[in-house]
PDB file of C-alpha atoms in Angstrom:
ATOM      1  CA  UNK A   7      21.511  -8.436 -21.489  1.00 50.00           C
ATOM      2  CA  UNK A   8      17.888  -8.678 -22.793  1.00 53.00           C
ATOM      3  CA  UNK A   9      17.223  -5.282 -23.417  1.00 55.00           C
ATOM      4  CA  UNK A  10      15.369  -5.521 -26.371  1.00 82.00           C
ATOM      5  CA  UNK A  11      12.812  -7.455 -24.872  1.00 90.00           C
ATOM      6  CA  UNK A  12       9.098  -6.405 -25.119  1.00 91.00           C
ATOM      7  CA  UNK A  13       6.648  -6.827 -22.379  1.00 92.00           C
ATOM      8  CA  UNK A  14       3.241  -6.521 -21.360  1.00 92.00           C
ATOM      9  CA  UNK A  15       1.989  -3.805 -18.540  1.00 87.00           C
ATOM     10  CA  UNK A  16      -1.021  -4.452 -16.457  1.00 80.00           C
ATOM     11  CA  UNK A  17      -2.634  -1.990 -18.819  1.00 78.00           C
ATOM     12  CA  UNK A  18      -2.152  -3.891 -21.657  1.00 84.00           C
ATOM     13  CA  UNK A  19       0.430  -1.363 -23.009  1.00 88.00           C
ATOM     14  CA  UNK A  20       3.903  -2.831 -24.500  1.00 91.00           C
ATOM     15  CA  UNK A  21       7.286  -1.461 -22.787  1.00 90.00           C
ATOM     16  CA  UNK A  22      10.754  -2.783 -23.461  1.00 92.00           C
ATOM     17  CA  UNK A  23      11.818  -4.900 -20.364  1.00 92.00           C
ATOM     18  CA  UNK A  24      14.563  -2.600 -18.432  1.00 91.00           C
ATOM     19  CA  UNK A  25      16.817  -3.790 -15.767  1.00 91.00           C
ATOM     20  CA  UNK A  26      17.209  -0.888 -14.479  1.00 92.00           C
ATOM     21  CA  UNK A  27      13.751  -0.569 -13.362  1.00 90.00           C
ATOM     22  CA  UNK A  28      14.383  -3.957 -11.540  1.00 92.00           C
ATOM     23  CA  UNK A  29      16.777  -2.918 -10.003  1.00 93.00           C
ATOM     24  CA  UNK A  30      15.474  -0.154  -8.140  1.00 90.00           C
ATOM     25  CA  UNK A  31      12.323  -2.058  -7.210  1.00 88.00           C
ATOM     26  CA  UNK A  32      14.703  -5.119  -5.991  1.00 92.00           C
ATOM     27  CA  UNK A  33      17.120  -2.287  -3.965  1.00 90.00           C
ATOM     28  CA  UNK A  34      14.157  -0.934  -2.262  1.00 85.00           C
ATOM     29  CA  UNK A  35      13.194  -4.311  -0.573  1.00 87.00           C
ATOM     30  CA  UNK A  36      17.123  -4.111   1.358  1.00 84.00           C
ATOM     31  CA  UNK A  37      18.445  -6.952  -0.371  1.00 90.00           C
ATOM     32  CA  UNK A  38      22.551  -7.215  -1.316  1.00 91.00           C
ATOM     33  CA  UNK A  39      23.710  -5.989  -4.197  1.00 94.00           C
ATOM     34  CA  UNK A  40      25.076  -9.653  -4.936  1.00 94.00           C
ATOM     35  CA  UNK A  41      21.512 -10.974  -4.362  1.00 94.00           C
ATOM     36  CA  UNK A  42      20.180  -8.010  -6.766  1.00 94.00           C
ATOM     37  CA  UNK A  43      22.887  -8.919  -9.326  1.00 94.00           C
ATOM     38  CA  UNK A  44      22.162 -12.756  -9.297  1.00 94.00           C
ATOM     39  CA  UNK A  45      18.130 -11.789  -9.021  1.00 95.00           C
ATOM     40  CA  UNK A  46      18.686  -9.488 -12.394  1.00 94.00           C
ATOM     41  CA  UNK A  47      20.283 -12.183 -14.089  1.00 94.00           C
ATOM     42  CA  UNK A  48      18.008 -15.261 -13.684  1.00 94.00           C
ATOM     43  CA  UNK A  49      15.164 -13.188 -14.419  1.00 94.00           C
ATOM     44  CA  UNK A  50      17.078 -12.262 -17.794  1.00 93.00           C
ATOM     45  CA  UNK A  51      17.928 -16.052 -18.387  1.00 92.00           C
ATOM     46  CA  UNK A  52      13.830 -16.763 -18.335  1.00 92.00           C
ATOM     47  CA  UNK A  53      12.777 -13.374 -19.937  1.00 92.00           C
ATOM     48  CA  UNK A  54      10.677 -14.041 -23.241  1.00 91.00           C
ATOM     49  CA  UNK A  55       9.068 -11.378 -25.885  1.00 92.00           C
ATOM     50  CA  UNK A  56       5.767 -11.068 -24.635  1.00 91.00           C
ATOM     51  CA  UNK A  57       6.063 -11.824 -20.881  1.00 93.00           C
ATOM     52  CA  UNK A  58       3.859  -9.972 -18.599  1.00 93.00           C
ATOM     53  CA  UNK A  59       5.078  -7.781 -16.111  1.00 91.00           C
ATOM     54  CA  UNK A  60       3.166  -9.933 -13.631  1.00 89.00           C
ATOM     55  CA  UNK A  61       5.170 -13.105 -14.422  1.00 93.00           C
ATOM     56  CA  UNK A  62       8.542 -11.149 -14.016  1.00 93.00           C
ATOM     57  CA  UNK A  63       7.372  -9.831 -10.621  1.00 91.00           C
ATOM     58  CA  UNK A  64       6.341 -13.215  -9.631  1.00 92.00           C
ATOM     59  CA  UNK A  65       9.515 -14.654 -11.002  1.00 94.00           C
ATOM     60  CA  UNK A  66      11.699 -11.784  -9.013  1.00 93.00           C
ATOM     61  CA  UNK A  67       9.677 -12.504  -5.885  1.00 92.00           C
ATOM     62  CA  UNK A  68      10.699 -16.476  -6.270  1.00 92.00           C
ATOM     63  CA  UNK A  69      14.069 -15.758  -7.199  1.00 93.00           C
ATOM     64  CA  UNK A  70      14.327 -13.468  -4.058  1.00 91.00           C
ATOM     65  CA  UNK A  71      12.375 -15.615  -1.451  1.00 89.00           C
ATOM     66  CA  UNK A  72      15.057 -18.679  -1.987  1.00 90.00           C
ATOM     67  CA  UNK A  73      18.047 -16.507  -1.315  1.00 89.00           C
ATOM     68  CA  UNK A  74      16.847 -13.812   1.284  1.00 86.00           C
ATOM     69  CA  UNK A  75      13.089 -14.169   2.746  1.00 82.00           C
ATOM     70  CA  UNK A  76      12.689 -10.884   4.416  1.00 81.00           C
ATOM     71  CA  UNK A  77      13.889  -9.133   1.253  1.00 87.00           C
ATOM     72  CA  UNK A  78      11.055 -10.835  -1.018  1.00 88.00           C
ATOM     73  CA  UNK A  79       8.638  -9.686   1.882  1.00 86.00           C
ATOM     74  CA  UNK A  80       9.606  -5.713   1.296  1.00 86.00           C
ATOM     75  CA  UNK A  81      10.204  -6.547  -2.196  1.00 89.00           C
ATOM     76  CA  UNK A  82       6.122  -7.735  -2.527  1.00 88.00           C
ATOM     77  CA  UNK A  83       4.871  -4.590  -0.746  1.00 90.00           C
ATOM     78  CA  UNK A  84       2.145  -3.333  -3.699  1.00 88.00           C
ATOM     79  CA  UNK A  85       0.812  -6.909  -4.230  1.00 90.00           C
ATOM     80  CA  UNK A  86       0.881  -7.258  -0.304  1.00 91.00           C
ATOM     81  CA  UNK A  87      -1.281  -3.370  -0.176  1.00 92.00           C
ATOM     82  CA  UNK A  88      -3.895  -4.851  -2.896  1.00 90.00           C
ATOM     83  CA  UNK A  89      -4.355  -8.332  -0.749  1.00 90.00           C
ATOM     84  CA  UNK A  90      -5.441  -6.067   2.191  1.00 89.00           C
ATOM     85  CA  UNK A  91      -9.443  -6.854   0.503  1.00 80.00           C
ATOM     86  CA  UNK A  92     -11.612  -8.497  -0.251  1.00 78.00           C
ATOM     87  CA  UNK A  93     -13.524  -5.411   1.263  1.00 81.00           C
ATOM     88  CA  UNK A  94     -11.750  -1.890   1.595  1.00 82.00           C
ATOM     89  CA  UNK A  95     -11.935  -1.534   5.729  1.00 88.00           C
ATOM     90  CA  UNK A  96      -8.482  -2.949   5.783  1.00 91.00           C
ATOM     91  CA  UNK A  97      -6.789  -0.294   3.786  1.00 93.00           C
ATOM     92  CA  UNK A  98      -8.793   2.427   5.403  1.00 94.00           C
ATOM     93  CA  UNK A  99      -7.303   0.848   8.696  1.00 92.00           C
ATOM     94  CA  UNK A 100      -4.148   0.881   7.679  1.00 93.00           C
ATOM     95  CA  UNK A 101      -3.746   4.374   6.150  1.00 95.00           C
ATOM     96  CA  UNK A 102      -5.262   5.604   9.265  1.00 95.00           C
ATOM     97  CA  UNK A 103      -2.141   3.375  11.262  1.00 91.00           C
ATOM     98  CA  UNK A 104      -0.040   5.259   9.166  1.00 92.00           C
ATOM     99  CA  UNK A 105      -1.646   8.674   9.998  1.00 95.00           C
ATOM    100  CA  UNK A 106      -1.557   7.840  14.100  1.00 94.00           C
ATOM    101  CA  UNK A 107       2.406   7.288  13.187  1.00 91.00           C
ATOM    102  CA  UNK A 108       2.391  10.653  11.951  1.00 92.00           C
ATOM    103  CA  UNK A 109       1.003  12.186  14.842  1.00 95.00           C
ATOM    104  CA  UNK A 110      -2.573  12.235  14.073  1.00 96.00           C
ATOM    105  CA  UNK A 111      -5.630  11.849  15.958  1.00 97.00           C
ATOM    106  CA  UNK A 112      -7.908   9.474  14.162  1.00 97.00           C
ATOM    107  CA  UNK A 113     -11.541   8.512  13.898  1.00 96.00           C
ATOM    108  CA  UNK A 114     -13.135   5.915  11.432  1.00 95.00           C
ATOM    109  CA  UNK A 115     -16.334   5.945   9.090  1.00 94.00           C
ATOM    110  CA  UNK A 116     -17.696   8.790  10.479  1.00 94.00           C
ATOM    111  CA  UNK A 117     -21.079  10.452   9.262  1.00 95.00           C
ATOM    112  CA  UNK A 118     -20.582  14.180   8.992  1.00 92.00           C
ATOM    113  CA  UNK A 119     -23.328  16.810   8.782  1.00 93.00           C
ATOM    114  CA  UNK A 120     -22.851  18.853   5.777  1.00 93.00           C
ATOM    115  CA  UNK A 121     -25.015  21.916   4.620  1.00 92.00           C
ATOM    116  CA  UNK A 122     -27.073  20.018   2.377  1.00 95.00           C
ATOM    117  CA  UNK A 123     -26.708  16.439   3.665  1.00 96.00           C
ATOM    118  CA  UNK A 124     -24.698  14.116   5.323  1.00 95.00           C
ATOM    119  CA  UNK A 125     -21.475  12.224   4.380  1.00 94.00           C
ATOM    120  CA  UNK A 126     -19.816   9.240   5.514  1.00 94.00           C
ATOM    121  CA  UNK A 127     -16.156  10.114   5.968  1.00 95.00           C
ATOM    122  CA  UNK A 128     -13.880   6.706   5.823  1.00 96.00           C
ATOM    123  CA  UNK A 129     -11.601   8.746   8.174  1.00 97.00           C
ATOM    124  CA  UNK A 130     -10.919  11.889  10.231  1.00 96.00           C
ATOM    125  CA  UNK A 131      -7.970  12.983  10.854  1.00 97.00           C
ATOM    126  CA  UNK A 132      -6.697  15.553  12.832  1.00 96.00           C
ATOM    127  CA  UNK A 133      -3.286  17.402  13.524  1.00 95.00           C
ATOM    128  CA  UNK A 134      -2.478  20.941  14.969  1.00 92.00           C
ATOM    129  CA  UNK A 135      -6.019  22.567  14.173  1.00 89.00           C
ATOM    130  CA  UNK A 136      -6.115  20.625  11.165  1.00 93.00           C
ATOM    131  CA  UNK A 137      -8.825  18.601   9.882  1.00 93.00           C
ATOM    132  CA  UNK A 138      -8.079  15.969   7.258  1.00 96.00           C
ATOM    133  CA  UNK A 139     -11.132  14.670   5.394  1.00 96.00           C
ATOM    134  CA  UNK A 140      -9.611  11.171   3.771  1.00 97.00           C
ATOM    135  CA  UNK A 141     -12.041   8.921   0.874  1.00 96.00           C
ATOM    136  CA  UNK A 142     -10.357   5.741   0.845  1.00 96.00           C
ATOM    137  CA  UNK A 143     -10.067   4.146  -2.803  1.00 94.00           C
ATOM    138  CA  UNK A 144      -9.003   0.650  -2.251  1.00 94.00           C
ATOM    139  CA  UNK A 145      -8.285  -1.566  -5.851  1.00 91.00           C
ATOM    140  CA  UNK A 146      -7.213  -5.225  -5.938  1.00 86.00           C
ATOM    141  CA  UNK A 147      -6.461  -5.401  -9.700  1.00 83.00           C
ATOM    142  CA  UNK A 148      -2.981  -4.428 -10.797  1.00 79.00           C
ATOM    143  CA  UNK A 149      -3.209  -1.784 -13.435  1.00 80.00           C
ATOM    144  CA  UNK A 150      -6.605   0.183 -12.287  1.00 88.00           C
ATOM    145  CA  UNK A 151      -6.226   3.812 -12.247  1.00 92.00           C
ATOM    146  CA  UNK A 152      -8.736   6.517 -10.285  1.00 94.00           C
ATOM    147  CA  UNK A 153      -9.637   8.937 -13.076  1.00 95.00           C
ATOM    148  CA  UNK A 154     -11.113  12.174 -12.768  1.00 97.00           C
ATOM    149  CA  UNK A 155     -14.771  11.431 -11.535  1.00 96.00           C
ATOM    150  CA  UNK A 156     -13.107  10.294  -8.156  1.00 96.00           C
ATOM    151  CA  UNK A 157     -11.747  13.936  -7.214  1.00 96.00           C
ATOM    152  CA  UNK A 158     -15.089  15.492  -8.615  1.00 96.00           C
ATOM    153  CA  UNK A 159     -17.513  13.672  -6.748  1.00 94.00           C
ATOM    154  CA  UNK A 160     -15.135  14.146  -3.293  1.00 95.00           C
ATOM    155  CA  UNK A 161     -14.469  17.906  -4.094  1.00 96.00           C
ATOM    156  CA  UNK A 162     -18.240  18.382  -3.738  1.00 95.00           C
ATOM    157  CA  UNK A 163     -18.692  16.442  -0.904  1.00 93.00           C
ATOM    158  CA  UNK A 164     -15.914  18.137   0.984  1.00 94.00           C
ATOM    159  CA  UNK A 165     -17.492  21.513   0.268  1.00 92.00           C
ATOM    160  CA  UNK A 166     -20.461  20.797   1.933  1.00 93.00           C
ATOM    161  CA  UNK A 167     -18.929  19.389   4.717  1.00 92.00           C
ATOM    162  CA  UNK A 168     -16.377  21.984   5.150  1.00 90.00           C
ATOM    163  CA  UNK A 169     -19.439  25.013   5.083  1.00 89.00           C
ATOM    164  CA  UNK A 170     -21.299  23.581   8.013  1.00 86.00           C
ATOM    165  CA  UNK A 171     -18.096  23.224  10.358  1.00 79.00           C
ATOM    166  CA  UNK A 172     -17.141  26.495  12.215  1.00 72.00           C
ATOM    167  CA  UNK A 173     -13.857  27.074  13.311  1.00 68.00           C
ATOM    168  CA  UNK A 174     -12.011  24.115  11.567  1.00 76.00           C
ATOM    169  CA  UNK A 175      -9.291  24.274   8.787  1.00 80.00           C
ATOM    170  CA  UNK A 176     -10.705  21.750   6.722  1.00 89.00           C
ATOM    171  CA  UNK A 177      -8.299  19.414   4.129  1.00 94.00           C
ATOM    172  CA  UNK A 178     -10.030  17.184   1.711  1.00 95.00           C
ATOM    173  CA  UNK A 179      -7.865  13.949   0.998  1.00 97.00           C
ATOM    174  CA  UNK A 180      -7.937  10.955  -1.648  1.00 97.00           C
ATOM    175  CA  UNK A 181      -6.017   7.930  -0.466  1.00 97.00           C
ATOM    176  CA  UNK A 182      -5.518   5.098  -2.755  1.00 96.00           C
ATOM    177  CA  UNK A 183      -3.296   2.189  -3.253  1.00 94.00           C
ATOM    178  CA  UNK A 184      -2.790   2.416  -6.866  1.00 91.00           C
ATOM    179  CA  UNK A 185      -2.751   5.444  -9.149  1.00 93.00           C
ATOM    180  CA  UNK A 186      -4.577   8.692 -10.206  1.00 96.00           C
ATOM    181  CA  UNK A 187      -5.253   9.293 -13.560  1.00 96.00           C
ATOM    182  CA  UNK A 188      -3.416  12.863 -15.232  1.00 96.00           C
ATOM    183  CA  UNK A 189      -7.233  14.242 -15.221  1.00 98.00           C
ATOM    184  CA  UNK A 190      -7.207  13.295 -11.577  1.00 97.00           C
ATOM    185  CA  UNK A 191      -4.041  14.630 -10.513  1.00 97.00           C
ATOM    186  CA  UNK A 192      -4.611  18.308 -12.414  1.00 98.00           C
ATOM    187  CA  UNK A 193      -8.442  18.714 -11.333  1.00 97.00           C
ATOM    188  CA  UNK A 194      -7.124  18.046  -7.543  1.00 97.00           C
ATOM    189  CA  UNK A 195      -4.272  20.427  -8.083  1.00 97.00           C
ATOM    190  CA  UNK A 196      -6.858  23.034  -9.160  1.00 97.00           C
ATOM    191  CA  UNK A 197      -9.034  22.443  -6.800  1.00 95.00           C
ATOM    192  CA  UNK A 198      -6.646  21.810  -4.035  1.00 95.00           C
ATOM    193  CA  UNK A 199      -7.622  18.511  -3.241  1.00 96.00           C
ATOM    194  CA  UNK A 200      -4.871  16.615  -1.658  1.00 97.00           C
ATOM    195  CA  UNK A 201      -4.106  13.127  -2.912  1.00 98.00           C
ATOM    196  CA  UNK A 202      -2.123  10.142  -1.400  1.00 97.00           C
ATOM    197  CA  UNK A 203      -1.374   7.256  -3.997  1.00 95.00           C
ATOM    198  CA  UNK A 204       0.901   4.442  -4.180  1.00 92.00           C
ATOM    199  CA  UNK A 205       4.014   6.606  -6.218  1.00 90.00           C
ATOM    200  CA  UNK A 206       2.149  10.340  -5.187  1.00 95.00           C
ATOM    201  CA  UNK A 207       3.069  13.003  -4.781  1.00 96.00           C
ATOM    202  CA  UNK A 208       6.563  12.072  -5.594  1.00 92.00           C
ATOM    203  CA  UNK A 209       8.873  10.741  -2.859  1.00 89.00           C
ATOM    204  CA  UNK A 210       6.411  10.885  -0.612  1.00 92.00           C
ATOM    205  CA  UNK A 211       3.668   8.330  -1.922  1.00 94.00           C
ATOM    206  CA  UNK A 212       2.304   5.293   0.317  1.00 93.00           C
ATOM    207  CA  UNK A 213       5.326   3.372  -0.415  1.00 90.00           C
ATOM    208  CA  UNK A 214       7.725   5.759   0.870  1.00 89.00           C
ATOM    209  CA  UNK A 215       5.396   6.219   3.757  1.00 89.00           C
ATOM    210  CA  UNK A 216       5.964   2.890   4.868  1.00 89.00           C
ATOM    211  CA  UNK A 217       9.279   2.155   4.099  1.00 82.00           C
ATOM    212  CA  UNK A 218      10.386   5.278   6.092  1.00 82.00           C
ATOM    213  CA  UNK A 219       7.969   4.273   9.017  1.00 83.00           C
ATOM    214  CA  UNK A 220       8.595   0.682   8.798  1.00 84.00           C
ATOM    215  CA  UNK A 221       4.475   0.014   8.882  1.00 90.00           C
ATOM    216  CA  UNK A 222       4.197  -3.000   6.859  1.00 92.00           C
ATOM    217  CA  UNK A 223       1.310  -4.543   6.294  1.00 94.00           C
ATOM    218  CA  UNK A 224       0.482  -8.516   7.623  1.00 94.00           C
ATOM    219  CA  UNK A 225      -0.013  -9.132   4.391  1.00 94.00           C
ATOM    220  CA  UNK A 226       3.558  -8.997   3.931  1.00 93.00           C
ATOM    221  CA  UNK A 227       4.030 -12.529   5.855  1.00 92.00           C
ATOM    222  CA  UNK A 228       5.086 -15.319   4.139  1.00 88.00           C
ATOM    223  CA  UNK A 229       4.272 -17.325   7.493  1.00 90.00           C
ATOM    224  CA  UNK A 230       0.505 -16.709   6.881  1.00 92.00           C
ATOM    225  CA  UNK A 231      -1.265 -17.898   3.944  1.00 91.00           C
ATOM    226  CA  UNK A 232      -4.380 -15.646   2.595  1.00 89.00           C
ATOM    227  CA  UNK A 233      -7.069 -17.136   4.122  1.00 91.00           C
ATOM    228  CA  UNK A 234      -5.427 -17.225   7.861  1.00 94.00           C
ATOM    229  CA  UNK A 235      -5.405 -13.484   7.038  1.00 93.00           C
ATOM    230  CA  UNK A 236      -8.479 -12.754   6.501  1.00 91.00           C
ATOM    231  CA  UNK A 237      -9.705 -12.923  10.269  1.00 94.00           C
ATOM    232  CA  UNK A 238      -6.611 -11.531  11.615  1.00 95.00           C
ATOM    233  CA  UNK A 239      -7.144  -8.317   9.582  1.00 92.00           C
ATOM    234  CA  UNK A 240     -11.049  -8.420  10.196  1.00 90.00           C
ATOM    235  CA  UNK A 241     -10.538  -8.369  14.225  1.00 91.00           C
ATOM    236  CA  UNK A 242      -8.325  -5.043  13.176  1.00 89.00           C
ATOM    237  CA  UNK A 243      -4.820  -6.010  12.878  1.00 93.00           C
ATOM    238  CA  UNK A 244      -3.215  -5.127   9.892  1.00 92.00           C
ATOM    239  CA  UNK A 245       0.521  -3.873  11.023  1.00 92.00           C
ATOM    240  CA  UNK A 246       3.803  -6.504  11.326  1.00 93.00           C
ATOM    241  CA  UNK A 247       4.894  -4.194  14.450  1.00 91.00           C
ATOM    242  CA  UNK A 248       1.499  -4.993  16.133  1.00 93.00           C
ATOM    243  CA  UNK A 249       1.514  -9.444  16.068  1.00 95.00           C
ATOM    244  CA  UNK A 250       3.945  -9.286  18.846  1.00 93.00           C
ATOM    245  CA  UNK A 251       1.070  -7.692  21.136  1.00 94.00           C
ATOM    246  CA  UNK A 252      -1.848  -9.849  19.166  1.00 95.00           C
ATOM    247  CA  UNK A 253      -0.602 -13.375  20.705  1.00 94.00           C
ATOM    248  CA  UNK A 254      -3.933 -13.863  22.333  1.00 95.00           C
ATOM    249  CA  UNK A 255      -6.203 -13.314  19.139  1.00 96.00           C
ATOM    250  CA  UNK A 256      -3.751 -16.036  17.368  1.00 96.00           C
ATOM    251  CA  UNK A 257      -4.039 -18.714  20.172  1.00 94.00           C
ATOM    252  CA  UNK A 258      -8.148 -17.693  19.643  1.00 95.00           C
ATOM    253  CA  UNK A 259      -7.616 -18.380  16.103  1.00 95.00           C
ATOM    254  CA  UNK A 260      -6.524 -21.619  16.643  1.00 95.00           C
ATOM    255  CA  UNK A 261      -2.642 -21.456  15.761  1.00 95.00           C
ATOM    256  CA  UNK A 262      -0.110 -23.600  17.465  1.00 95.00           C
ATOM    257  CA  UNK A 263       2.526 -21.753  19.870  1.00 94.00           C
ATOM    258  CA  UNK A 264       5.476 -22.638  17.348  1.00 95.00           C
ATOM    259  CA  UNK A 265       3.396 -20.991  14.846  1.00 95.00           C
ATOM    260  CA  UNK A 266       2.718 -18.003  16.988  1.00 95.00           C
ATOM    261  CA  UNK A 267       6.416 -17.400  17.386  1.00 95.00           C
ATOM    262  CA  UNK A 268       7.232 -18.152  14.020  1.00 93.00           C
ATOM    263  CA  UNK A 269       4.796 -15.442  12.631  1.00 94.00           C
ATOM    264  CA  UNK A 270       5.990 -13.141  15.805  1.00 94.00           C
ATOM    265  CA  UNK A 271       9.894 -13.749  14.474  1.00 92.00           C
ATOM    266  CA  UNK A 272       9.292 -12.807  10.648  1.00 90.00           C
ATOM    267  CA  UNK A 273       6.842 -10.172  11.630  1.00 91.00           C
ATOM    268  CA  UNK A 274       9.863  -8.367  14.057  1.00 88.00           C
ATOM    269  CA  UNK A 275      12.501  -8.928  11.194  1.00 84.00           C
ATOM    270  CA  UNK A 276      10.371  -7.193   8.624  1.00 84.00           C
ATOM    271  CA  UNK A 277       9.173  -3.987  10.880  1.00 79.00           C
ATOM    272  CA  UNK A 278      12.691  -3.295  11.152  1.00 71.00           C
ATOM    273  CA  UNK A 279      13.145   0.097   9.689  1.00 43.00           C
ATOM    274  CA  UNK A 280      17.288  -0.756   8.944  1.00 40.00           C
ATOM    275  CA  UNK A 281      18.061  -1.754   5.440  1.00 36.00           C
ATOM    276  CA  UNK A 282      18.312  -5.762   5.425  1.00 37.00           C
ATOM    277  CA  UNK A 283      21.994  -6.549   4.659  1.00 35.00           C
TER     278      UNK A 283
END
């Protein structure tokens, strides 16, 4: 076992490679345990001092689409969140999917009157007399972190939103699908902002969020390549559960009817919210 490995985070920062950490990132995408085991051990065979944590992913995600393809699909969830760009409207979209699943009543890019001016809101959303003020901060480079100016600048906004609106509970909300900085994440505490990021709060983060809902992204698909993508998700539809009901805007798009049912078939197998055996 190459423990004693070092290798290079996103940030630049050296870490000794662990396999334990693959592990848990390879048994949250469903696959066996003999596919995790034989996964583990290839990527030790290729593992050099130096490698980037990028490479191993990508090598893991190989590894894993030759032996079980729905697994690598769960198993490239982050990478499949950041290729939701190039603009941020798709991840605002699909956070506010994820909210509807939750029980929410949702509005988009909304201008709000506050008590000094107005604000664009990227969404509304609202639950048992609850109104949920979400800035969406959407990254497509691995390693970028939302530091403390993010919750400052929305804290103040959210106050003078929240003093113009009678009769509202108000909730101001950071969504993002990477991370928040330690600045971020005690200035929000103190100011009870609420944030959403891809690991936070703990256990319940974006990724658990859709995992436990089953709301993968179409980015997931290994049947579409990125620039077939790009109009799907930019005539709205960003969700694996929702290509079954889309077969008209594909046959617009020009795809064949074996294609249609091939994306249809991979899209059904990955909504599935049952661990992949």
């Amino acid at each position: 076992m190459k423990s004693k490995i070092q290798i290079v985070k996103a940030s630049g920062e050296k870490a000794w490679f662990s396999a334990i950490k693959l592990r848990k990132s390879l048994q949250r995408s469903g696959a066996s345990e003999a596919i995790i085991k034989a996964v583990i051990q290839e990527v030790e065979d290729h593992l050099q001092e130096g490698m980037t944590t990028k490479k191993i992913y990508q090598l893991a995600f190989n590894l894993l689409k030759k032996k079980h393809k729905p697994a690598a699909s769960k198993y490239k969830l982050k990478t499949a969140i950041m290729e939701l760009g190039p603009s941020g409207y798709p991840f605002e979209k699909y956070i506010s999917e994820i909210l509807k699943y939750q029980g929410h009543i949702v509005q988009l890019n909304l201008i709000l009157k506050g008590r000094c001016v107005n604000h664009e809101i990227d969404i509304l959303a609202e639950r048992e007399g609850i109104q949920k003020l979400f800035e969406c901060k959407y990254h497509n480079l691995q390693g970028t972190i939302c530091d403390v100016k993010i919750p400052l600048y929305v804290h103040s906004r959210f106050r003078d939103v929240s003093e113009n609106t009678v009769n509202k509970t108000n909730e101001g909300w950071i969504a993002t699908n990477t991370r928040f900085s330690t600045d971020a994440i005690a200035y929000a505490l103190c100011s009870k902002l609420n944030l959403l990021g891809w690991d936070y709060p703990n256990g319940n983060g974006i990724r658990e969020m859709i995992d436990q809902a089953g709301l993968y992204p179409i980015t997931c698909l290994q049947s579409l390549s990125q620039k077939e993508r790009v109009p799907i998700m930019e005539a709205g539809l960003v969700l694996c559960r929702d290509v079954p009901f889309n077969k008209k805007l594909f046959k617009e798009l020009g795809f064949s009817p074996d294609r249609v049912e091939q994306i249809i078939a991979e899209a059904a197998l990955l909504s599935q919210s049952n661990v992949l055996e």
